mmCIF file of C-alpha atoms in Angstrom:
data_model
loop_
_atom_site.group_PDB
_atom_site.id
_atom_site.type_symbol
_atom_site.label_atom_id
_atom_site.label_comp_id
_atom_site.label_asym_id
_atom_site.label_seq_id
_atom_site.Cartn_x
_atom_site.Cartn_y
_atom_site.Cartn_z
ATOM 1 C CA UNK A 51 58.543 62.853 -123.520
ATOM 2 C CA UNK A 52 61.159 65.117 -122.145
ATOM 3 C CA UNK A 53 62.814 65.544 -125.480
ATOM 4 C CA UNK A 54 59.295 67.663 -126.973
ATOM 5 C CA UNK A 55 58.284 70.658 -125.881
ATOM 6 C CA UNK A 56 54.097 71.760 -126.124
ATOM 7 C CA UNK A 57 52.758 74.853 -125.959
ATOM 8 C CA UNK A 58 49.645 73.995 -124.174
ATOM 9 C CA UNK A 59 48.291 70.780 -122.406
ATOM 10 C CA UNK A 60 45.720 70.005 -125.331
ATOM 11 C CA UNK A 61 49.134 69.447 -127.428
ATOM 12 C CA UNK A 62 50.376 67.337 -124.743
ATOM 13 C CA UNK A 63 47.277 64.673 -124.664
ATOM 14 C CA UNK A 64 47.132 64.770 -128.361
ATOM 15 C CA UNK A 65 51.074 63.382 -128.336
ATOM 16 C CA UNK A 66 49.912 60.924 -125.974
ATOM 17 C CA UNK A 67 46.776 59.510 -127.494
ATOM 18 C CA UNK A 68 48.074 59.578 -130.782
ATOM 19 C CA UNK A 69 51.369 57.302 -129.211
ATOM 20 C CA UNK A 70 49.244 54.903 -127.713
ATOM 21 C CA UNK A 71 47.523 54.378 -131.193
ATOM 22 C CA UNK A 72 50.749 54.042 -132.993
ATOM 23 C CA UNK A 73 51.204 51.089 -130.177
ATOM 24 C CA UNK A 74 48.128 49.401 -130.590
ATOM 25 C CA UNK A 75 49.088 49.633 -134.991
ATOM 26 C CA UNK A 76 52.146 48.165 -134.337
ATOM 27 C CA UNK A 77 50.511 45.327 -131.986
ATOM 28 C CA UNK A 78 48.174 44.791 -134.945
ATOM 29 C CA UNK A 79 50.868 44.441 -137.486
ATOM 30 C CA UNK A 80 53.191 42.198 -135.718
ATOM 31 C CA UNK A 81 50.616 39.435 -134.624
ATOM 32 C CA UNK A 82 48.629 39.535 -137.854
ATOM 33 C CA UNK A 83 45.741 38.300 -135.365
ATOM 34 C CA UNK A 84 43.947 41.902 -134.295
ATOM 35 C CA UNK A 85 41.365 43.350 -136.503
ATOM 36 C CA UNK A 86 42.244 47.202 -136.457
ATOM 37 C CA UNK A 87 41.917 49.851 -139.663
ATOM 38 C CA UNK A 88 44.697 48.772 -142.361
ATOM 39 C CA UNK A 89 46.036 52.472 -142.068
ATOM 40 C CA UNK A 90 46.436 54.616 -138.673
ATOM 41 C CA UNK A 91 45.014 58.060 -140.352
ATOM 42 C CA UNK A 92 42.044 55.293 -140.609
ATOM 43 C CA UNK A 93 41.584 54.961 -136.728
ATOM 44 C CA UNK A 94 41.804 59.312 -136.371
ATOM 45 C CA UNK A 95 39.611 62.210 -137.163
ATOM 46 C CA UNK A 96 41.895 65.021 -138.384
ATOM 47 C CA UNK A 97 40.436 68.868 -137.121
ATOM 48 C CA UNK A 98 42.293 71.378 -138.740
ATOM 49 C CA UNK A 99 45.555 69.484 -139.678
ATOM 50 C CA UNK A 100 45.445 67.770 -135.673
ATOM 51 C CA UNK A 101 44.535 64.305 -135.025
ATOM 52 C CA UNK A 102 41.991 63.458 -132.631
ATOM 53 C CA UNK A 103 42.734 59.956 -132.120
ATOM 54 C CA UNK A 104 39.610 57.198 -132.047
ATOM 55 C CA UNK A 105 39.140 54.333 -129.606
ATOM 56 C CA UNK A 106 40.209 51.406 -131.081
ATOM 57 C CA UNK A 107 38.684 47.509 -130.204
ATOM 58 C CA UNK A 108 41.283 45.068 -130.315
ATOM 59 C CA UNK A 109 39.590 41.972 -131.928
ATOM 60 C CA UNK A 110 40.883 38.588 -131.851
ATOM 61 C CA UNK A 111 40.477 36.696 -135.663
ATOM 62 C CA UNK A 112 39.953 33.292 -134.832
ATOM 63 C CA UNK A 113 41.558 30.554 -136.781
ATOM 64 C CA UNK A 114 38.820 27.043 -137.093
ATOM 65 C CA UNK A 115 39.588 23.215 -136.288
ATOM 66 C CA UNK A 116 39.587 21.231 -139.046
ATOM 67 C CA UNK A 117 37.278 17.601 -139.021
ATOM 68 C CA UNK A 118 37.498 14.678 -141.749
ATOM 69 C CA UNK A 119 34.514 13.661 -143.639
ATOM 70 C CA UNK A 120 32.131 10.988 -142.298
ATOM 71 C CA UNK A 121 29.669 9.106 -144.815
ATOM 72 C CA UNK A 122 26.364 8.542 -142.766
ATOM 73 C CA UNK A 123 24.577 7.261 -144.790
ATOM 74 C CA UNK A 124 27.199 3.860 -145.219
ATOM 75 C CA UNK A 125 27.967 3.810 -141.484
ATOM 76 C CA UNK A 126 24.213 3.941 -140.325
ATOM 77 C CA UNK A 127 22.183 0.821 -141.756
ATOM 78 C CA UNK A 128 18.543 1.258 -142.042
ATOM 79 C CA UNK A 129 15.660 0.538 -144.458
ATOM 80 C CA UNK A 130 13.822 3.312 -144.058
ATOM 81 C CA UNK A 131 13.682 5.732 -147.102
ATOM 82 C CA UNK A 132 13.210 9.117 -145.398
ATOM 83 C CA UNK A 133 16.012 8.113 -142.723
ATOM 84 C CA UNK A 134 18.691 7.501 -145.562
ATOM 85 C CA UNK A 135 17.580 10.736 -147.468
ATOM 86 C CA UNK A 136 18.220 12.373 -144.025
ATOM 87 C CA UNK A 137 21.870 10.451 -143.829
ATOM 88 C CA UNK A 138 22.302 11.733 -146.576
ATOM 89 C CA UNK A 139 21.396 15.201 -146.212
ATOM 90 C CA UNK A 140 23.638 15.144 -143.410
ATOM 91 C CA UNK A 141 26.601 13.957 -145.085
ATOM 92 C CA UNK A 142 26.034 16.793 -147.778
ATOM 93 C CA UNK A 143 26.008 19.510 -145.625
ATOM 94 C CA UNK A 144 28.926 17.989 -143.416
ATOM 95 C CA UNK A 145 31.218 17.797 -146.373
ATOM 96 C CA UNK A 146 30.505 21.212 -146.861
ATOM 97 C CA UNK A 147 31.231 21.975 -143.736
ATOM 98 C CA UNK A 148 34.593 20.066 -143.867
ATOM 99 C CA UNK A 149 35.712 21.653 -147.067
ATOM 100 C CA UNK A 150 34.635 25.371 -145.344
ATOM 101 C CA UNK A 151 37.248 24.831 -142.820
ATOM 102 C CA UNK A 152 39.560 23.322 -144.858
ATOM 103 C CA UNK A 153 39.947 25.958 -147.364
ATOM 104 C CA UNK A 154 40.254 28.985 -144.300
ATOM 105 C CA UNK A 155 43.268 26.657 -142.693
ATOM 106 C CA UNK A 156 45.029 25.816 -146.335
ATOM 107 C CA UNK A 157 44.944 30.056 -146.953
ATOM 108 C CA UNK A 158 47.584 31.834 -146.194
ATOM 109 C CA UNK A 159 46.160 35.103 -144.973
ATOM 110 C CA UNK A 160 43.219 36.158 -143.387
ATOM 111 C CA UNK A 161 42.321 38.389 -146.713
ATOM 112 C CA UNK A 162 41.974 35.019 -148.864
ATOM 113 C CA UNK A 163 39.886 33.079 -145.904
ATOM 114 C CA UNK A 164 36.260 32.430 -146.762
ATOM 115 C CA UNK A 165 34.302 35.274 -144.885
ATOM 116 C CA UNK A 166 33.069 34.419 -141.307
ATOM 117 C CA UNK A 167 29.281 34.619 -142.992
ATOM 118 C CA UNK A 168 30.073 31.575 -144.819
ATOM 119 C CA UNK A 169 30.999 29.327 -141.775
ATOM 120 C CA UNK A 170 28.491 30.758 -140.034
ATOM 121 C CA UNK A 171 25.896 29.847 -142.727
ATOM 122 C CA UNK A 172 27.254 26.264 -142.927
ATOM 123 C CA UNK A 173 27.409 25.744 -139.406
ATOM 124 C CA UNK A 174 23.391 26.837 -139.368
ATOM 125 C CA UNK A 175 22.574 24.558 -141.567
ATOM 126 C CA UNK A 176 24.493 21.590 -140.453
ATOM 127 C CA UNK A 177 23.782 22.224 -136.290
ATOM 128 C CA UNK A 178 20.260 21.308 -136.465
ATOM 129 C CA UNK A 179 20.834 17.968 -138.686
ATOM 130 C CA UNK A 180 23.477 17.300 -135.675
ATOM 131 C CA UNK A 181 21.547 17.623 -133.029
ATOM 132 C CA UNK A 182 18.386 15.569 -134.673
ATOM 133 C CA UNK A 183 21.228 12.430 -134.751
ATOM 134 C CA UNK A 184 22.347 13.025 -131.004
ATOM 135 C CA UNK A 185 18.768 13.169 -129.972
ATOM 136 C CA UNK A 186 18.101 9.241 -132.062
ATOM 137 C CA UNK A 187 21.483 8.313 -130.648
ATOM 138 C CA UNK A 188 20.367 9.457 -126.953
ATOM 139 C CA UNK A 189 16.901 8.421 -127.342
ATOM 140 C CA UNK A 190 17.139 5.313 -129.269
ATOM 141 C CA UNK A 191 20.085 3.982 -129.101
ATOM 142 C CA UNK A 192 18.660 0.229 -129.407
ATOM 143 C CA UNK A 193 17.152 1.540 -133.319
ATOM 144 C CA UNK A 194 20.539 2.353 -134.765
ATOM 145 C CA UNK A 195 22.429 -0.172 -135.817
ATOM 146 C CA UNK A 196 26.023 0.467 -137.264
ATOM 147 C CA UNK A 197 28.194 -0.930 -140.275
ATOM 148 C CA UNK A 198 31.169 0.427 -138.681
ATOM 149 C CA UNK A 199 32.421 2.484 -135.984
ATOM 150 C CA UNK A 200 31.035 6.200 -135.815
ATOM 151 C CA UNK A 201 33.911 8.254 -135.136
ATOM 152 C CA UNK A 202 34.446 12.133 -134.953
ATOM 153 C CA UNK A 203 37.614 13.364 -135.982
ATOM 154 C CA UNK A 204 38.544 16.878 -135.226
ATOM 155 C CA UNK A 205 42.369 18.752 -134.725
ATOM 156 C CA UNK A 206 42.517 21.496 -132.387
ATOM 157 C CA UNK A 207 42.693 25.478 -133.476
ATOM 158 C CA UNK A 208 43.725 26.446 -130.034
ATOM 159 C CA UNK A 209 46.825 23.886 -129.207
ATOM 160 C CA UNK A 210 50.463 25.455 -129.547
ATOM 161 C CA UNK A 211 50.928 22.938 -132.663
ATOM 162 C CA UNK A 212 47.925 24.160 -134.198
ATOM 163 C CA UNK A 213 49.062 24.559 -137.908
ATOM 164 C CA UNK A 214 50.453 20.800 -137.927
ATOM 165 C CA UNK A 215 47.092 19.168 -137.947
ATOM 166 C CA UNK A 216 47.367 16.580 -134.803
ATOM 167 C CA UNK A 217 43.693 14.875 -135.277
ATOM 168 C CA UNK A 218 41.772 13.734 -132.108
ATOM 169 C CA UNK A 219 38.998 11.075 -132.652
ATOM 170 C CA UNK A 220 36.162 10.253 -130.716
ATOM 171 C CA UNK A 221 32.837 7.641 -130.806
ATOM 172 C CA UNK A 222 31.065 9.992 -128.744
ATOM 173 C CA UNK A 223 28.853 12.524 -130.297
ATOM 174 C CA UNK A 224 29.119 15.003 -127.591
ATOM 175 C CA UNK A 225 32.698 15.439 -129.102
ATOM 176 C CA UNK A 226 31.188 16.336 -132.617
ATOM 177 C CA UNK A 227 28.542 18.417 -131.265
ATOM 178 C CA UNK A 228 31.175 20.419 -128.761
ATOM 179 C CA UNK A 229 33.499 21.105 -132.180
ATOM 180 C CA UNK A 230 31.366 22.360 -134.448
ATOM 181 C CA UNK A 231 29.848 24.874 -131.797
ATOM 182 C CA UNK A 232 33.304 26.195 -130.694
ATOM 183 C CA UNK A 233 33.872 26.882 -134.908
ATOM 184 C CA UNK A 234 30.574 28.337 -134.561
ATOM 185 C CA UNK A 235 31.116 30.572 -131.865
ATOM 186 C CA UNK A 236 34.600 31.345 -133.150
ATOM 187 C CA UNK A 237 33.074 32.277 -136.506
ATOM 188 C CA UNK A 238 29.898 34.404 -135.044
ATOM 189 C CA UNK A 239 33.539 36.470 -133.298
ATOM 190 C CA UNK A 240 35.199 36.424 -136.685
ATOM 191 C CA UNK A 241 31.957 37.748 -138.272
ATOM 192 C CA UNK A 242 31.389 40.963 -135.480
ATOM 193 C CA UNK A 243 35.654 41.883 -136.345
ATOM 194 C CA UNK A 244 34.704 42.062 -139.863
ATOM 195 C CA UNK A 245 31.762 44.085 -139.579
ATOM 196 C CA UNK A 246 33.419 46.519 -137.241
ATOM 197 C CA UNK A 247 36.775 46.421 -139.450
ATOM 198 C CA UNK A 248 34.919 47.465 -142.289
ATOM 199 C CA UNK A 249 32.536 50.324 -141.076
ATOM 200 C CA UNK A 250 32.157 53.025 -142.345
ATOM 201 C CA UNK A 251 31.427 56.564 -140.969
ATOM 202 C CA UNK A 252 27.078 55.917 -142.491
ATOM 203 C CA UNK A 253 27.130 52.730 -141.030
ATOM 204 C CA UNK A 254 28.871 53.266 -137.690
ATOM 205 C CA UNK A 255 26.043 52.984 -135.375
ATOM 206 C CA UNK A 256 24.747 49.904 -136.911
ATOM 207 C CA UNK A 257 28.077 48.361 -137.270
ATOM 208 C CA UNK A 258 28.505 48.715 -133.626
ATOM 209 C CA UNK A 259 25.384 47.123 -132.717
ATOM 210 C CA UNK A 260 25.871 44.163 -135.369
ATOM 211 C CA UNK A 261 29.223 43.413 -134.128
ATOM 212 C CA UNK A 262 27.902 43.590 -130.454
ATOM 213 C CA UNK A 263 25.594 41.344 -130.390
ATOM 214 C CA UNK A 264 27.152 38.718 -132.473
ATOM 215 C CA UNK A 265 30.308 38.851 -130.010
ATOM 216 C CA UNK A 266 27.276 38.248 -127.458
ATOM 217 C CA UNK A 267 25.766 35.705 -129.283
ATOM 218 C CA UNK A 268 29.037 33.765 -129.614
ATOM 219 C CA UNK A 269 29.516 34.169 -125.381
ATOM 220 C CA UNK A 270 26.609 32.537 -125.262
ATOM 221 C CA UNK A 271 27.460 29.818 -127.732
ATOM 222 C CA UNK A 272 30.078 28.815 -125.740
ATOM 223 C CA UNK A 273 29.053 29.365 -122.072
ATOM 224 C CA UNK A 274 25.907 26.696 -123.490
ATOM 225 C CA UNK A 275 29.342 24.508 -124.389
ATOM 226 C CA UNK A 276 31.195 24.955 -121.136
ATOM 227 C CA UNK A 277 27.615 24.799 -118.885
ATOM 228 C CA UNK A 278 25.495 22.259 -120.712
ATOM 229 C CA UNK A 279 27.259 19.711 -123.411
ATOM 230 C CA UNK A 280 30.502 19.383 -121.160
ATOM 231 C CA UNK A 281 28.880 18.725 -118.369
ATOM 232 C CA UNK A 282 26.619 16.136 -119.762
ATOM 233 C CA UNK A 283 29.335 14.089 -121.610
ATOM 234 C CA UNK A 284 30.737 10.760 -119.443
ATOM 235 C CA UNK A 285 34.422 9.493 -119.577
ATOM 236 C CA UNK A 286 35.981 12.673 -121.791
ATOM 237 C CA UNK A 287 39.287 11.321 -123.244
ATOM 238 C CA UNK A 288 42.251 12.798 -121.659
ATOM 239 C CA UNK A 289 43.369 13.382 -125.495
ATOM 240 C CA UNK A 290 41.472 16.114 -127.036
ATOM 241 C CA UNK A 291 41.652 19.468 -128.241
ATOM 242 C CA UNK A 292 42.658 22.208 -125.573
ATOM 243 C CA UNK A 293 39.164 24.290 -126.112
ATOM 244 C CA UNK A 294 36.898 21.057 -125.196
ATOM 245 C CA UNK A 295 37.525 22.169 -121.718
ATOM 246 C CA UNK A 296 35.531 24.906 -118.888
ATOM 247 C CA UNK A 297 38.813 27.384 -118.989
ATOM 248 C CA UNK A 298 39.321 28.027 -122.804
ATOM 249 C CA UNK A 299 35.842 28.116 -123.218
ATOM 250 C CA UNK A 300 35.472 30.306 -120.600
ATOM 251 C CA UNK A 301 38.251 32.461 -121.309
ATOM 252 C CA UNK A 302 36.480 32.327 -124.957
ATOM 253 C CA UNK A 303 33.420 33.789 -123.609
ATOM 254 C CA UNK A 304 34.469 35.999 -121.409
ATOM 255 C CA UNK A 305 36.620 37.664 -124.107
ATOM 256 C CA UNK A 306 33.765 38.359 -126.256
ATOM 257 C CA UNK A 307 31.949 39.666 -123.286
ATOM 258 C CA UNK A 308 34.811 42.176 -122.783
ATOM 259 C CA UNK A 309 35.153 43.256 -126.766
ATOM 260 C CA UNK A 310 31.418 43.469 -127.023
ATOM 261 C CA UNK A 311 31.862 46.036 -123.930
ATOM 262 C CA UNK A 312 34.456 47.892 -125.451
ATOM 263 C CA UNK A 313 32.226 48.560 -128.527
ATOM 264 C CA UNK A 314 30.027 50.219 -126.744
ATOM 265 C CA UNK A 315 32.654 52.364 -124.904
ATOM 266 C CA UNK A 316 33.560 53.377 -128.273
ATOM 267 C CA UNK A 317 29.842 53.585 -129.069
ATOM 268 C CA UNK A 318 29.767 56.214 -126.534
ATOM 269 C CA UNK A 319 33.261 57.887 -127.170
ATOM 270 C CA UNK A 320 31.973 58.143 -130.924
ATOM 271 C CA UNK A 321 28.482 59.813 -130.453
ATOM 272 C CA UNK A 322 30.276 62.340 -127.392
ATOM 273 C CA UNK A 323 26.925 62.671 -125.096
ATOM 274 C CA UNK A 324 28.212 60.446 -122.382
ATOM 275 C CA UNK A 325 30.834 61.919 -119.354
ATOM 276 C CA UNK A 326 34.021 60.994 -119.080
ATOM 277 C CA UNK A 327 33.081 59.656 -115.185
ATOM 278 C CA UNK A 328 30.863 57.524 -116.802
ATOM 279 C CA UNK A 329 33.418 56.378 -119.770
ATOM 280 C CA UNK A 330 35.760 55.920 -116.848
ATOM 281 C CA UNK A 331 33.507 53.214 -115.265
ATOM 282 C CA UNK A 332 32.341 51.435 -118.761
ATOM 283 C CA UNK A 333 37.040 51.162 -118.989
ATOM 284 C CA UNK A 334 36.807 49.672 -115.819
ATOM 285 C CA UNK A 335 34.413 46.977 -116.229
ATOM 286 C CA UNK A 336 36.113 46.309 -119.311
ATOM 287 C CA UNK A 337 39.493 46.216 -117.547
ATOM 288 C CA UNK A 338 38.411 43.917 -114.984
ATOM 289 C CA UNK A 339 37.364 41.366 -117.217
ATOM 290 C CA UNK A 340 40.236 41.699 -119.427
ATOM 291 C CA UNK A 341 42.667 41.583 -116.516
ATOM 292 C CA UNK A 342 40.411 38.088 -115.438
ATOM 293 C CA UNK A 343 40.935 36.367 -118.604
ATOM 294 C CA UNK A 344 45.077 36.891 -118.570
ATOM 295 C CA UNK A 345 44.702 35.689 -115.146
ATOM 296 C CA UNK A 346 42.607 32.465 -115.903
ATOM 297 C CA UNK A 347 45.318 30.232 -116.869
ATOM 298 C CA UNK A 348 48.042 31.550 -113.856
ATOM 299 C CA UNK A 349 45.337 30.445 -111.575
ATOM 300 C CA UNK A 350 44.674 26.665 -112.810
ATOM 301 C CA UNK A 351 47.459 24.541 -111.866
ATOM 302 C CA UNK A 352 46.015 21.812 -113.460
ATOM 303 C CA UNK A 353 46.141 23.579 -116.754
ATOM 304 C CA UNK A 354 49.578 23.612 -119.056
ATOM 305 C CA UNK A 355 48.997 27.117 -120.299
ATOM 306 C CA UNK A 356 52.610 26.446 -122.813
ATOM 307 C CA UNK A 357 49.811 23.714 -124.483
ATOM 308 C CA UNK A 358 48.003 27.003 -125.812
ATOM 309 C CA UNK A 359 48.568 28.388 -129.302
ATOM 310 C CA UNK A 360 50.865 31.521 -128.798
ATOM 311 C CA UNK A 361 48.893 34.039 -130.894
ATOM 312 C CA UNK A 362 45.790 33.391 -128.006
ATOM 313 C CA UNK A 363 48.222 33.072 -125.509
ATOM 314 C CA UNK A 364 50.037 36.495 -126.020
ATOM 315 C CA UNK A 365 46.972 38.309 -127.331
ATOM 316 C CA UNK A 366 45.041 37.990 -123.757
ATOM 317 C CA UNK A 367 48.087 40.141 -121.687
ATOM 318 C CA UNK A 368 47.814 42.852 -124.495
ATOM 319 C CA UNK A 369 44.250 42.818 -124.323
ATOM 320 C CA UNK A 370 44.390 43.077 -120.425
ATOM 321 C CA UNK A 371 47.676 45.885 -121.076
ATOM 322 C CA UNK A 372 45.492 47.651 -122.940
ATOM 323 C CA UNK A 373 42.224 47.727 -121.080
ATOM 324 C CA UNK A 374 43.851 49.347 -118.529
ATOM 325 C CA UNK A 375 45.417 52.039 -119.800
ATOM 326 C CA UNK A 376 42.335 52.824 -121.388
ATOM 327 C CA UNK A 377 40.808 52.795 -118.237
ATOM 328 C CA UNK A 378 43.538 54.673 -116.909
ATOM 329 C CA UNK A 379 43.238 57.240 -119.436
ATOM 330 C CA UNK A 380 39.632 58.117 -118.940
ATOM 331 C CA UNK A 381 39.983 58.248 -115.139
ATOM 332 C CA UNK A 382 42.992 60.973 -115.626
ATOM 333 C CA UNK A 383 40.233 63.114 -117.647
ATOM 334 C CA UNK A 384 37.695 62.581 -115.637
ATOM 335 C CA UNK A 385 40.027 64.063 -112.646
ATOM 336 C CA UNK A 386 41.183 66.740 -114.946
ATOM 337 C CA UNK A 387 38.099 67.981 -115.429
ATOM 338 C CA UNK A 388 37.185 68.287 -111.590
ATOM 339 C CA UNK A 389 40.399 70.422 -111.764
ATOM 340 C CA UNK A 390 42.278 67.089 -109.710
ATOM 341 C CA UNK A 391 45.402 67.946 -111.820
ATOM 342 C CA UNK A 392 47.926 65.898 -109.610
ATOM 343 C CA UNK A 393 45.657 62.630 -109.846
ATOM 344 C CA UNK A 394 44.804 63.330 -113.373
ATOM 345 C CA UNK A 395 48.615 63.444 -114.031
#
């Protein structure tokens, strides 16, 4: 800074802002793993040849675990016709599902991943089939008889060896169920970045909204993981993916809490009517819970934080970096303008 001169203090905070977007580009292009716009005169409003820098939402893109198929209808004898269309029905839309999640993890880049939509839509269609076979399994367990073993074979998209496909298998179907919500709740996530990434200045208000409550909805998905299928599933294996456990999933759902939040701080930012006292305390909430999730993982001795894929790991500090200064930054102006120059500063 001491290297520039300005000839006012506007000129001054415009240097700033504009660095600390530059920063957050340059985060986005090095990870490859934080939906931001592709270009940075994208992310700024330019007034008469000077930028006036947006807020920008840093927003994880989840990668999905990856399952093998399972043939119901061969493993599950019965003679009832309507049952084995079911089965069947249920292997269908599995394989589907399989294939889904197959084809984002064999892609190379994001850009050539199926869209979020589409493993969303699969994951709609399959869930309820799912969770009509836990309830005959939990219900009437003495009715199903078996040609073979059931078993649920999932890898992990949050463990540090992600990409090498370690499978983890499972008879229980508390394992299945817990999986394909996680890719569901990872997706819904996937889905609000993508509706935020592509906005456009028409559609902003909506966008904002959309993407809000789908990061919501996903929270939700996986706070019902954490709080209700976890806790209602005897004798987990000690072998299993990292996220089928209470911290990742709710480090997971506090995260989309937090982004959700700072939508709406740049909700407010965008539309101008709201004061920067206000803005101030909307940075700190987000801050706080930013700064809880890069602490969730210090505080658990009994978790091996190294065990968690890198892009997660190093993307929650960033997030938490990054909170704060925003925070920070909205607290100087709000001190600035009640002519607190020396705090602002």
């Amino acid at each position: 800074g001491s290297s520039f001169l300005f000839d006012n203090r506007s000129d001054f905070r415009t240097c700033l802002f504009s660095h600390g977007q530059l920063i957050a580009h340059f985060l986005a292009c090095k990870s490859g793993e934080i939906n931001l716009p592709a270009k940075a005169s994208e992310g700024m409003d330019w007034v008469d040849g000077v930028p006036k820098p947006k807020q920008p939402v840093l927003i994880f893109n989840f990668q999905y675990a990856q399952a093998k198929k399972i043939n119901f209808a061969s493993i599950v004898r019965t003679d009832d016709g309507l049952v084995r269309e079911r089965l069947n029905q249920l292997t269908a839309v599995r394989d589907e599902l399989v294939a889904t999640l197959d084809s984002s993890s064999s892609s190379s880049s994001a850009v050539h991943a199926p869209p979020p939509s589409a493993v969303v839509a699969v994951c709609s269609k399959y869930l309820p089939l799912l969770f009509g076979l836990c309830v005959a399994i939990e219900t009437k367990p003495d009715k199903i008889a078996l040609n073979a073993p059931l078993v649920f074979t999932w890898t992990s998209a949050f463990n540090k060896h992600a990409s090498k496909r370690k499978y983890f298998s499972s008879f229980a179907h508390q394992f299945e169920l817990v999986m394909v919500l996680t890719v569901y709740g990872c997706a819904l996530a996937n889905q609000a970045g993508d509706i935020y990434r592509h906005a456009t200045p028409e559609t902003l208000d909506d966008a904002y909204k959309q993407a809000a409550q789908l990061l919501k909805t996903a929270a939700g998905v996986f706070e019902f993981v954490k709080n209700r299928e976890l806790s209602r599933w005897v004798d987990v294996p000690q072998q299993r993916p990292i996220e089928v456990g209470t911290i990742v999933l709710s480090a997971l759902a506090g995260y989309c809490l937090a982004a959700a939040q700072m939508l709406a701080l740049q909700k407010a930012l965008a539309e101008g009517r709201t004061s920067r006292q206000l803005m101030a305390k909307l940075a700190l909430d987000v801050c706080n819970k930013c700064e809880a999730l890069a602490d969730v993982f210090q505080k658990s001795p009994e978790f091996r934080a190294k065990e968690l894929h890198k892009a997660w790991r190093r993307f929650l500090p960033v997030l938490s970096g990054f909170s704060r200064a925003t925070m920070l930054k909205y607290a100087g102006e709000d001190c600035q303008a009640d002519s607190k120059h020396g705090l602002a500063v």
